[in-house]
Amino acid sequence: MIINLNEAFLKQQNLVAFNFFNVETLAAILDAAHIENKVIILSFGESYISHTPLPVAAVMAKEYSKLYDIPFVLHLDHATKVETIKQAIDLGFTSVMYDGSRLPLEENIKNTAEVVKLAKERNVTVEGELGYLNKEDGSDQVEIVCTTVEDSARFVKRTKVDALAIAVGNAHGIYKKEPKIQISRIKEISAAVNLPLVLHGSSGIHRSVLAEAFKHGIRKINVNTELAVAGCRGVYDYVLTHGAESRLENALSDAKANIQAAAKQFLEI
Ligand SMILES: [Zn+2]
């Protein structure tokens, strides 16, 4: 059953969003959700479009999930173009993220508000982002700009988003050193906006810290890197054992098993 983000929050207090971009990543996530009996967010990033066209991703998620009896959100992650958002909504995505975090605040507010307007007409939920992390693939390391309470209150009031992604010491990609997540800032922002908060870059954050974040206002965590690494490890080990002149589907099957195991860990938090 495909639902939007608000409907998912009514069914389950906290949610995990996992990225998918092919059939192995998709099936691994659905398997993990099925085993853990959890509502899940299938997240497809705008940046994956060069790998898998958006219509293919939409059909793949909608058709494959019919094999499972789990409620799920089909979410467009980190969309920077309104065109992509419109296309995703037409294709049946139930949730979209407009990422204007690199823009000046006023421009981010204006664009996000426009997205909310067009999404609401179609019963699609919108996640906005405030405070800049780094690129989604973690390829750049920048000084994290932490989200302020004042900006959050202003942003939420004027955009009417359904969820807000914040920067509180988290980053995309592999952390070079143990990340320090500012739980106090999460609490303050949560009190000010009274809205589900989202933590991107949750791979590599200690599980106990994620559990703490869930207690204080984070209600959605985004996980990609740990799944990606688990998948690569599966292929790597397969090739080490069987050599490169092997069956690709068998190597990918090992990748899928590893991704499923990694996803399960997050659903158990
Ligand atoms: Zn992200």
PDB file of C-alpha atoms and ligand atoms in Angstrom:
ATOM      1  CA  MET A   1       0.000   0.000   0.000  1.00  0.00           C
ATOM      2  CA  ILE A   2       1.438   3.340  -1.050  1.00  0.00           C
ATOM      3  CA  ILE A   3       0.891   6.214   1.402  1.00  0.00           C
ATOM      4  CA  ASN A   4       2.257   9.711   1.968  1.00  0.00           C
ATOM      5  CA  LEU A   5       4.546  10.801   4.783  1.00  0.00           C
ATOM      6  CA  ASN A   6       1.808  12.072   7.100  1.00  0.00           C
ATOM      7  CA  GLU A   7      -0.135   8.835   6.715  1.00  0.00           C
ATOM      8  CA  ALA A   8       3.049   6.897   7.497  1.00  0.00           C
ATOM      9  CA  PHE A   9       3.629   8.927  10.661  1.00  0.00           C
ATOM     10  CA  LEU A  10       0.081   8.088  11.776  1.00  0.00           C
ATOM     11  CA  LYS A  11       0.943   4.397  11.479  1.00  0.00           C
ATOM     12  CA  GLN A  12       4.402   4.548  12.984  1.00  0.00           C
ATOM     13  CA  GLN A  13       6.078   7.048  15.323  1.00  0.00           C
ATOM     14  CA  ASN A  14       9.494   6.983  13.631  1.00  0.00           C
ATOM     15  CA  LEU A  15      10.503   6.161  10.085  1.00  0.00           C
ATOM     16  CA  VAL A  16      13.641   5.157   8.229  1.00  0.00           C
ATOM     17  CA  ALA A  17      14.176   6.214   4.613  1.00  0.00           C
ATOM     18  CA  PHE A  18      16.499   4.050   2.550  1.00  0.00           C
ATOM     19  CA  ASN A  19      17.742   4.927  -0.919  1.00  0.00           C
ATOM     20  CA  PHE A  20      17.066   2.598  -3.822  1.00  0.00           C
ATOM     21  CA  PHE A  21      18.137   2.905  -7.439  1.00  0.00           C
ATOM     22  CA  ASN A  22      17.910  -0.615  -8.860  1.00  0.00           C
ATOM     23  CA  VAL A  23      16.094  -3.862  -8.230  1.00  0.00           C
ATOM     24  CA  GLU A  24      18.633  -5.226  -5.709  1.00  0.00           C
ATOM     25  CA  THR A  25      18.548  -2.145  -3.471  1.00  0.00           C
ATOM     26  CA  LEU A  26      14.763  -2.018  -3.714  1.00  0.00           C
ATOM     27  CA  ALA A  27      14.225  -5.709  -2.929  1.00  0.00           C
ATOM     28  CA  ALA A  28      16.723  -5.649  -0.046  1.00  0.00           C
ATOM     29  CA  ILE A  29      14.893  -2.741   1.607  1.00  0.00           C
ATOM     30  CA  LEU A  30      11.457  -4.314   1.107  1.00  0.00           C
ATOM     31  CA  ASP A  31      12.711  -7.648   2.488  1.00  0.00           C
ATOM     32  CA  ALA A  32      14.112  -5.919   5.600  1.00  0.00           C
ATOM     33  CA  ALA A  33      10.853  -3.999   6.148  1.00  0.00           C
ATOM     34  CA  HIS A  34       8.841  -7.189   5.693  1.00  0.00           C
ATOM     35  CA  ILE A  35      10.945  -9.103   8.228  1.00  0.00           C
ATOM     36  CA  GLU A  36      10.804  -6.242  10.750  1.00  0.00           C
ATOM     37  CA  ASN A  37       7.137  -5.548   9.997  1.00  0.00           C
ATOM     38  CA  LYS A  38       7.786  -1.813   9.560  1.00  0.00           C
ATOM     39  CA  VAL A  39       6.362   0.974   7.460  1.00  0.00           C
ATOM     40  CA  ILE A  40       9.154   2.037   5.139  1.00  0.00           C
ATOM     41  CA  ILE A  41      10.226   4.991   3.014  1.00  0.00           C
ATOM     42  CA  LEU A  42      11.569   4.064  -0.419  1.00  0.00           C
ATOM     43  CA  SER A  43      13.695   7.033  -1.307  1.00  0.00           C
ATOM     44  CA  PHE A  44      14.909   7.828  -4.798  1.00  0.00           C
ATOM     45  CA  GLY A  45      17.239  10.790  -5.260  1.00  0.00           C
ATOM     46  CA  GLU A  46      17.076  13.235  -8.145  1.00  0.00           C
ATOM     47  CA  SER A  47      20.782  12.533  -8.622  1.00  0.00           C
ATOM     48  CA  TYR A  48      20.026   8.880  -9.460  1.00  0.00           C
ATOM     49  CA  ILE A  49      18.104   9.827 -12.595  1.00  0.00           C
ATOM     50  CA  SER A  50      21.212   9.482 -14.787  1.00  0.00           C
ATOM     51  CA  HIS A  51      21.441   5.866 -13.543  1.00  0.00           C
ATOM     52  CA  THR A  52      17.733   4.973 -13.524  1.00  0.00           C
ATOM     53  CA  PRO A  53      15.153   7.193 -15.274  1.00  0.00           C
ATOM     54  CA  LEU A  54      12.443   8.463 -12.917  1.00  0.00           C
ATOM     55  CA  PRO A  55       9.555   6.613 -14.657  1.00  0.00           C
ATOM     56  CA  VAL A  56      11.498   3.344 -14.368  1.00  0.00           C
ATOM     57  CA  ALA A  57      12.143   3.932 -10.658  1.00  0.00           C
ATOM     58  CA  ALA A  58       8.451   4.690 -10.067  1.00  0.00           C
ATOM     59  CA  VAL A  59       7.198   1.599 -11.899  1.00  0.00           C
ATOM     60  CA  MET A  60       9.833  -0.591 -10.282  1.00  0.00           C
ATOM     61  CA  ALA A  61       8.879   0.535  -6.762  1.00  0.00           C
ATOM     62  CA  LYS A  62       5.131   0.349  -7.359  1.00  0.00           C
ATOM     63  CA  GLU A  63       5.211  -3.057  -9.060  1.00  0.00           C
ATOM     64  CA  TYR A  64       7.819  -4.720  -6.879  1.00  0.00           C
ATOM     65  CA  SER A  65       6.163  -3.627  -3.662  1.00  0.00           C
ATOM     66  CA  LYS A  66       2.982  -5.470  -4.735  1.00  0.00           C
ATOM     67  CA  LEU A  67       4.842  -8.649  -3.793  1.00  0.00           C
ATOM     68  CA  TYR A  68       4.942  -7.407  -0.196  1.00  0.00           C
ATOM     69  CA  ASP A  69       2.139  -6.517   2.151  1.00  0.00           C
ATOM     70  CA  ILE A  70       3.766  -3.404   3.651  1.00  0.00           C
ATOM     71  CA  PRO A  71       2.687   0.222   3.687  1.00  0.00           C
ATOM     72  CA  PHE A  72       5.391   2.363   2.114  1.00  0.00           C
ATOM     73  CA  VAL A  73       6.093   5.945   1.109  1.00  0.00           C
ATOM     74  CA  LEU A  74       7.537   6.562  -2.348  1.00  0.00           C
ATOM     75  CA  HIS A  75       9.748   9.563  -1.759  1.00  0.00           C
ATOM     76  CA  LEU A  76      11.763  11.801  -4.095  1.00  0.00           C
ATOM     77  CA  ASP A  77      14.947  12.762  -2.270  1.00  0.00           C
ATOM     78  CA  HIS A  78      16.992  15.982  -2.656  1.00  0.00           C
ATOM     79  CA  ALA A  79      15.143  17.416  -5.632  1.00  0.00           C
ATOM     80  CA  THR A  80      16.573  20.764  -6.671  1.00  0.00           C
ATOM     81  CA  LYS A  81      14.379  21.208  -9.745  1.00  0.00           C
ATOM     82  CA  VAL A  82      10.639  21.850  -9.579  1.00  0.00           C
ATOM     83  CA  GLU A  83      10.344  20.059 -12.934  1.00  0.00           C
ATOM     84  CA  THR A  84      11.582  16.812 -11.354  1.00  0.00           C
ATOM     85  CA  ILE A  85       9.076  17.224  -8.528  1.00  0.00           C
ATOM     86  CA  LYS A  86       6.180  17.713 -10.942  1.00  0.00           C
ATOM     87  CA  GLN A  87       7.238  14.665 -12.923  1.00  0.00           C
ATOM     88  CA  ALA A  88       7.568  12.563  -9.753  1.00  0.00           C
ATOM     89  CA  ILE A  89       4.078  13.555  -8.584  1.00  0.00           C
ATOM     90  CA  ASP A  90       2.642  12.636 -11.989  1.00  0.00           C
ATOM     91  CA  LEU A  91       4.387   9.263 -11.713  1.00  0.00           C
ATOM     92  CA  GLY A  92       2.808   8.499  -8.341  1.00  0.00           C
ATOM     93  CA  PHE A  93       5.446   9.564  -5.825  1.00  0.00           C
ATOM     94  CA  THR A  94       3.605  10.329  -2.568  1.00  0.00           C
ATOM     95  CA  SER A  95       6.289  12.422  -0.928  1.00  0.00           C
ATOM     96  CA  VAL A  96       8.913  14.846  -2.225  1.00  0.00           C
ATOM     97  CA  MET A  97      11.846  16.698  -0.781  1.00  0.00           C
ATOM     98  CA  TYR A  98      12.653  20.099  -2.188  1.00  0.00           C
ATOM     99  CA  ASP A  99      16.263  20.853  -1.357  1.00  0.00           C
ATOM    100  CA  GLY A 100      16.875  24.584  -1.400  1.00  0.00           C
ATOM    101  CA  SER A 101      19.458  24.373   1.355  1.00  0.00           C
ATOM    102  CA  ARG A 102      22.185  25.860  -0.820  1.00  0.00           C
ATOM    103  CA  LEU A 103      20.072  28.916  -1.622  1.00  0.00           C
ATOM    104  CA  PRO A 104      19.705  32.088   0.437  1.00  0.00           C
ATOM    105  CA  LEU A 105      16.946  31.636   3.057  1.00  0.00           C
ATOM    106  CA  GLU A 106      14.348  33.850   1.327  1.00  0.00           C
ATOM    107  CA  GLU A 107      14.784  32.036  -1.986  1.00  0.00           C
ATOM    108  CA  ASN A 108      14.594  28.655  -0.266  1.00  0.00           C
ATOM    109  CA  ILE A 109      11.355  29.749   1.464  1.00  0.00           C
ATOM    110  CA  LYS A 110       9.824  31.050  -1.757  1.00  0.00           C
ATOM    111  CA  ASN A 111      10.648  27.941  -3.822  1.00  0.00           C
ATOM    112  CA  THR A 112       9.646  25.509  -1.081  1.00  0.00           C
ATOM    113  CA  ALA A 113       6.309  27.269  -0.582  1.00  0.00           C
ATOM    114  CA  GLU A 114       5.602  26.905  -4.315  1.00  0.00           C
ATOM    115  CA  VAL A 115       6.395  23.197  -4.161  1.00  0.00           C
ATOM    116  CA  VAL A 116       4.118  22.761  -1.120  1.00  0.00           C
ATOM    117  CA  LYS A 117       1.306  24.456  -3.000  1.00  0.00           C
ATOM    118  CA  LEU A 118       1.498  22.207  -6.037  1.00  0.00           C
ATOM    119  CA  ALA A 119       2.095  19.050  -3.955  1.00  0.00           C
ATOM    120  CA  LYS A 120      -0.807  19.623  -1.553  1.00  0.00           C
ATOM    121  CA  GLU A 121      -3.269  19.663  -4.457  1.00  0.00           C
ATOM    122  CA  ARG A 122      -2.220  16.083  -5.163  1.00  0.00           C
ATOM    123  CA  ASN A 123      -2.104  14.865  -1.536  1.00  0.00           C
ATOM    124  CA  VAL A 124       1.684  14.681  -1.713  1.00  0.00           C
ATOM    125  CA  THR A 125       3.733  15.575   1.375  1.00  0.00           C
ATOM    126  CA  VAL A 126       6.779  17.841   1.257  1.00  0.00           C
ATOM    127  CA  GLU A 127      10.048  17.801   3.169  1.00  0.00           C
ATOM    128  CA  GLY A 128      12.114  20.981   3.182  1.00  0.00           C
ATOM    129  CA  GLU A 129      15.723  21.478   4.224  1.00  0.00           C
ATOM    130  CA  LEU A 130      17.457  24.157   6.206  1.00  0.00           C
ATOM    131  CA  GLY A 131      21.154  24.356   6.987  1.00  0.00           C
ATOM    132  CA  TYR A 132      23.663  22.995   4.518  1.00  0.00           C
ATOM    133  CA  LEU A 133      25.325  19.609   5.012  1.00  0.00           C
ATOM    134  CA  ASN A 134      27.410  18.605   1.992  1.00  0.00           C
ATOM    135  CA  LYS A 135      26.716  16.882  -1.309  1.00  0.00           C
ATOM    136  CA  GLU A 136      24.461  13.832  -1.054  1.00  0.00           C
ATOM    137  CA  ASP A 137      27.203  11.463  -2.224  1.00  0.00           C
ATOM    138  CA  GLY A 138      29.527  12.811   0.477  1.00  0.00           C
ATOM    139  CA  SER A 139      32.108  13.760  -2.164  1.00  0.00           C
ATOM    140  CA  ASP A 140      32.793  17.160  -0.582  1.00  0.00           C
ATOM    141  CA  GLN A 141      33.655  17.925   3.007  1.00  0.00           C
ATOM    142  CA  VAL A 142      32.423  21.316   4.098  1.00  0.00           C
ATOM    143  CA  GLU A 143      31.899  23.098   7.356  1.00  0.00           C
ATOM    144  CA  ILE A 144      28.365  22.130   8.396  1.00  0.00           C
ATOM    145  CA  VAL A 145      26.058  25.132   8.761  1.00  0.00           C
ATOM    146  CA  CYS A 146      23.822  24.212  11.695  1.00  0.00           C
ATOM    147  CA  THR A 147      20.140  25.018  11.444  1.00  0.00           C
ATOM    148  CA  THR A 148      18.979  27.752  13.797  1.00  0.00           C
ATOM    149  CA  VAL A 149      15.750  27.806  15.796  1.00  0.00           C
ATOM    150  CA  GLU A 150      14.777  31.222  14.390  1.00  0.00           C
ATOM    151  CA  ASP A 151      15.241  30.200  10.744  1.00  0.00           C
ATOM    152  CA  SER A 152      13.333  26.950  11.343  1.00  0.00           C
ATOM    153  CA  ALA A 153      10.333  28.738  12.838  1.00  0.00           C
ATOM    154  CA  ARG A 154      10.267  31.254   9.993  1.00  0.00           C
ATOM    155  CA  PHE A 155      10.729  28.596   7.309  1.00  0.00           C
ATOM    156  CA  VAL A 156       8.017  26.264   8.619  1.00  0.00           C
ATOM    157  CA  LYS A 157       5.509  29.048   9.184  1.00  0.00           C
ATOM    158  CA  ARG A 158       5.883  30.415   5.670  1.00  0.00           C
ATOM    159  CA  THR A 159       6.332  27.229   3.644  1.00  0.00           C
ATOM    160  CA  LYS A 160       3.892  24.920   5.488  1.00  0.00           C
ATOM    161  CA  VAL A 161       6.119  21.899   4.856  1.00  0.00           C
ATOM    162  CA  ASP A 162       5.177  18.546   6.394  1.00  0.00           C
ATOM    163  CA  ALA A 163       8.689  17.708   7.601  1.00  0.00           C
ATOM    164  CA  LEU A 164      11.942  19.588   7.998  1.00  0.00           C
ATOM    165  CA  ALA A 165      15.474  18.285   7.429  1.00  0.00           C
ATOM    166  CA  ILE A 166      17.960  19.976   9.717  1.00  0.00           C
ATOM    167  CA  ALA A 167      21.728  20.164  10.086  1.00  0.00           C
ATOM    168  CA  VAL A 168      22.837  19.443  13.634  1.00  0.00           C
ATOM    169  CA  GLY A 169      26.299  17.929  13.168  1.00  0.00           C
ATOM    170  CA  ASN A 170      25.209  15.279  10.640  1.00  0.00           C
ATOM    171  CA  ALA A 171      26.683  14.927   7.131  1.00  0.00           C
ATOM    172  CA  HIS A 172      26.323  12.776   4.037  1.00  0.00           C
ATOM    173  CA  GLY A 173      28.860  10.064   3.256  1.00  0.00           C
ATOM    174  CA  ILE A 174      31.442   8.456   5.491  1.00  0.00           C
ATOM    175  CA  TYR A 175      32.330  10.395   8.649  1.00  0.00           C
ATOM    176  CA  LYS A 176      36.048  11.051   9.035  1.00  0.00           C
ATOM    177  CA  LYS A 177      35.604  11.253  12.808  1.00  0.00           C
ATOM    178  CA  GLU A 178      32.765  10.444  15.208  1.00  0.00           C
ATOM    179  CA  PRO A 179      29.958  12.939  14.446  1.00  0.00           C
ATOM    180  CA  LYS A 180      28.699  15.085  17.305  1.00  0.00           C
ATOM    181  CA  ILE A 181      24.933  15.371  16.983  1.00  0.00           C
ATOM    182  CA  GLN A 182      23.532  18.345  18.868  1.00  0.00           C
ATOM    183  CA  ILE A 183      20.578  16.799  20.665  1.00  0.00           C
ATOM    184  CA  SER A 184      19.892  20.097  22.456  1.00  0.00           C
ATOM    185  CA  ARG A 185      19.445  21.876  19.108  1.00  0.00           C
ATOM    186  CA  ILE A 186      17.065  19.142  17.938  1.00  0.00           C
ATOM    187  CA  LYS A 187      14.996  19.676  21.103  1.00  0.00           C
ATOM    188  CA  GLU A 188      14.899  23.456  20.640  1.00  0.00           C
ATOM    189  CA  ILE A 189      13.918  23.281  16.974  1.00  0.00           C
ATOM    190  CA  SER A 190      11.303  20.616  17.680  1.00  0.00           C
ATOM    191  CA  ALA A 191       9.737  22.767  20.396  1.00  0.00           C
ATOM    192  CA  ALA A 192       9.689  25.785  18.060  1.00  0.00           C
ATOM    193  CA  VAL A 193       8.206  24.134  14.955  1.00  0.00           C
ATOM    194  CA  ASN A 194       6.205  21.188  16.314  1.00  0.00           C
ATOM    195  CA  LEU A 195       6.786  19.219  13.107  1.00  0.00           C
ATOM    196  CA  PRO A 196       8.522  15.924  12.270  1.00  0.00           C
ATOM    197  CA  LEU A 197      12.253  16.605  11.910  1.00  0.00           C
ATOM    198  CA  VAL A 198      14.507  14.690   9.534  1.00  0.00           C
ATOM    199  CA  LEU A 199      18.118  13.643  10.022  1.00  0.00           C
ATOM    200  CA  HIS A 200      20.044  13.071   6.799  1.00  0.00           C
ATOM    201  CA  GLY A 201      23.384  11.249   6.819  1.00  0.00           C
ATOM    202  CA  SER A 202      22.363   8.836   9.572  1.00  0.00           C
ATOM    203  CA  SER A 203      24.857   6.188   8.427  1.00  0.00           C
ATOM    204  CA  GLY A 204      27.809   6.130  10.788  1.00  0.00           C
ATOM    205  CA  ILE A 205      25.967   7.811  13.658  1.00  0.00           C
ATOM    206  CA  HIS A 206      25.984   5.597  16.738  1.00  0.00           C
ATOM    207  CA  ARG A 207      22.669   3.738  17.137  1.00  0.00           C
ATOM    208  CA  SER A 208      22.272   5.041  20.695  1.00  0.00           C
ATOM    209  CA  VAL A 209      22.579   8.625  19.382  1.00  0.00           C
ATOM    210  CA  LEU A 210      19.932   7.937  16.735  1.00  0.00           C
ATOM    211  CA  ALA A 211      17.652   6.511  19.436  1.00  0.00           C
ATOM    212  CA  GLU A 212      18.248   9.672  21.484  1.00  0.00           C
ATOM    213  CA  ALA A 213      17.494  11.860  18.444  1.00  0.00           C
ATOM    214  CA  PHE A 214      14.219   9.958  17.952  1.00  0.00           C
ATOM    215  CA  LYS A 215      13.251  10.795  21.528  1.00  0.00           C
ATOM    216  CA  HIS A 216      13.717  14.507  21.024  1.00  0.00           C
ATOM    217  CA  GLY A 217      12.000  15.354  17.734  1.00  0.00           C
ATOM    218  CA  ILE A 218      13.697  13.517  14.875  1.00  0.00           C
ATOM    219  CA  ARG A 219      11.043  11.292  13.312  1.00  0.00           C
ATOM    220  CA  LYS A 220      12.686  10.308  10.042  1.00  0.00           C
ATOM    221  CA  ILE A 221      16.269   9.258   9.494  1.00  0.00           C
ATOM    222  CA  ASN A 222      17.847   8.898   6.054  1.00  0.00           C
ATOM    223  CA  VAL A 223      20.236   6.029   5.510  1.00  0.00           C
ATOM    224  CA  ASN A 224      22.250   5.450   2.373  1.00  0.00           C
ATOM    225  CA  THR A 225      26.001   5.106   2.895  1.00  0.00           C
ATOM    226  CA  GLU A 226      25.960   2.073   5.192  1.00  0.00           C
ATOM    227  CA  LEU A 227      23.755   0.225   2.724  1.00  0.00           C
ATOM    228  CA  ALA A 228      25.981   1.222  -0.189  1.00  0.00           C
ATOM    229  CA  VAL A 229      29.097   0.023   1.615  1.00  0.00           C
ATOM    230  CA  ALA A 230      27.394  -3.243   2.622  1.00  0.00           C
ATOM    231  CA  GLY A 231      26.408  -3.840  -1.009  1.00  0.00           C
ATOM    232  CA  CYS A 232      29.909  -3.111  -2.318  1.00  0.00           C
ATOM    233  CA  ARG A 233      31.339  -5.444   0.305  1.00  0.00           C
ATOM    234  CA  GLY A 234      29.044  -8.225  -0.949  1.00  0.00           C
ATOM    235  CA  VAL A 235      30.266  -7.849  -4.527  1.00  0.00           C
ATOM    236  CA  TYR A 236      33.891  -7.471  -3.423  1.00  0.00           C
ATOM    237  CA  ASP A 237      33.829 -10.649  -1.307  1.00  0.00           C
ATOM    238  CA  TYR A 238      32.099 -12.554  -4.079  1.00  0.00           C
ATOM    239  CA  VAL A 239      34.727 -11.569  -6.623  1.00  0.00           C
ATOM    240  CA  LEU A 240      37.554 -12.361  -4.194  1.00  0.00           C
ATOM    241  CA  THR A 241      36.119 -15.850  -3.753  1.00  0.00           C
ATOM    242  CA  HIS A 242      34.976 -16.618  -7.292  1.00  0.00           C
ATOM    243  CA  GLY A 243      37.149 -14.349  -9.439  1.00  0.00           C
ATOM    244  CA  ALA A 244      35.968 -11.635 -11.820  1.00  0.00           C
ATOM    245  CA  GLU A 245      34.906 -14.127 -14.492  1.00  0.00           C
ATOM    246  CA  SER A 246      31.706 -14.858 -12.606  1.00  0.00           C
ATOM    247  CA  ARG A 247      27.960 -14.555 -12.839  1.00  0.00           C
ATOM    248  CA  LEU A 248      27.014 -10.946 -12.112  1.00  0.00           C
ATOM    249  CA  GLU A 249      23.580 -11.905 -10.782  1.00  0.00           C
ATOM    250  CA  ASN A 250      25.232 -14.052  -8.100  1.00  0.00           C
ATOM    251  CA  ALA A 251      27.528 -11.219  -7.031  1.00  0.00           C
ATOM    252  CA  LEU A 252      24.535  -8.870  -6.879  1.00  0.00           C
ATOM    253  CA  SER A 253      22.595 -11.433  -4.899  1.00  0.00           C
ATOM    254  CA  ASP A 254      25.320 -11.308  -2.221  1.00  0.00           C
ATOM    255  CA  ALA A 255      25.192  -7.510  -2.341  1.00  0.00           C
ATOM    256  CA  LYS A 256      21.436  -7.661  -1.793  1.00  0.00           C
ATOM    257  CA  ALA A 257      21.785  -9.980   1.215  1.00  0.00           C
ATOM    258  CA  ASN A 258      24.291  -7.576   2.801  1.00  0.00           C
ATOM    259  CA  ILE A 259      22.102  -4.541   2.129  1.00  0.00           C
ATOM    260  CA  GLN A 260      19.116  -6.282   3.695  1.00  0.00           C
ATOM    261  CA  ALA A 261      21.118  -7.105   6.844  1.00  0.00           C
ATOM    262  CA  ALA A 262      22.322  -3.491   7.118  1.00  0.00           C
ATOM    263  CA  ALA A 263      18.784  -2.109   6.640  1.00  0.00           C
ATOM    264  CA  LYS A 264      17.401  -4.453   9.312  1.00  0.00           C
ATOM    265  CA  GLN A 265      19.782  -2.978  11.896  1.00  0.00           C
ATOM    266  CA  PHE A 266      18.341   0.490  11.385  1.00  0.00           C
ATOM    267  CA  LEU A 267      14.759  -0.729  11.540  1.00  0.00           C
ATOM    268  CA  GLU A 268      15.512  -2.285  14.934  1.00  0.00           C
ATOM    269  CA  ILE A 269      16.458   1.051  16.532  1.00  0.00           C
TER     270      ILE A 269
HETATM  271 ZN    ZN B   1      20.313  13.645   2.314  1.00  0.00          ZN
END
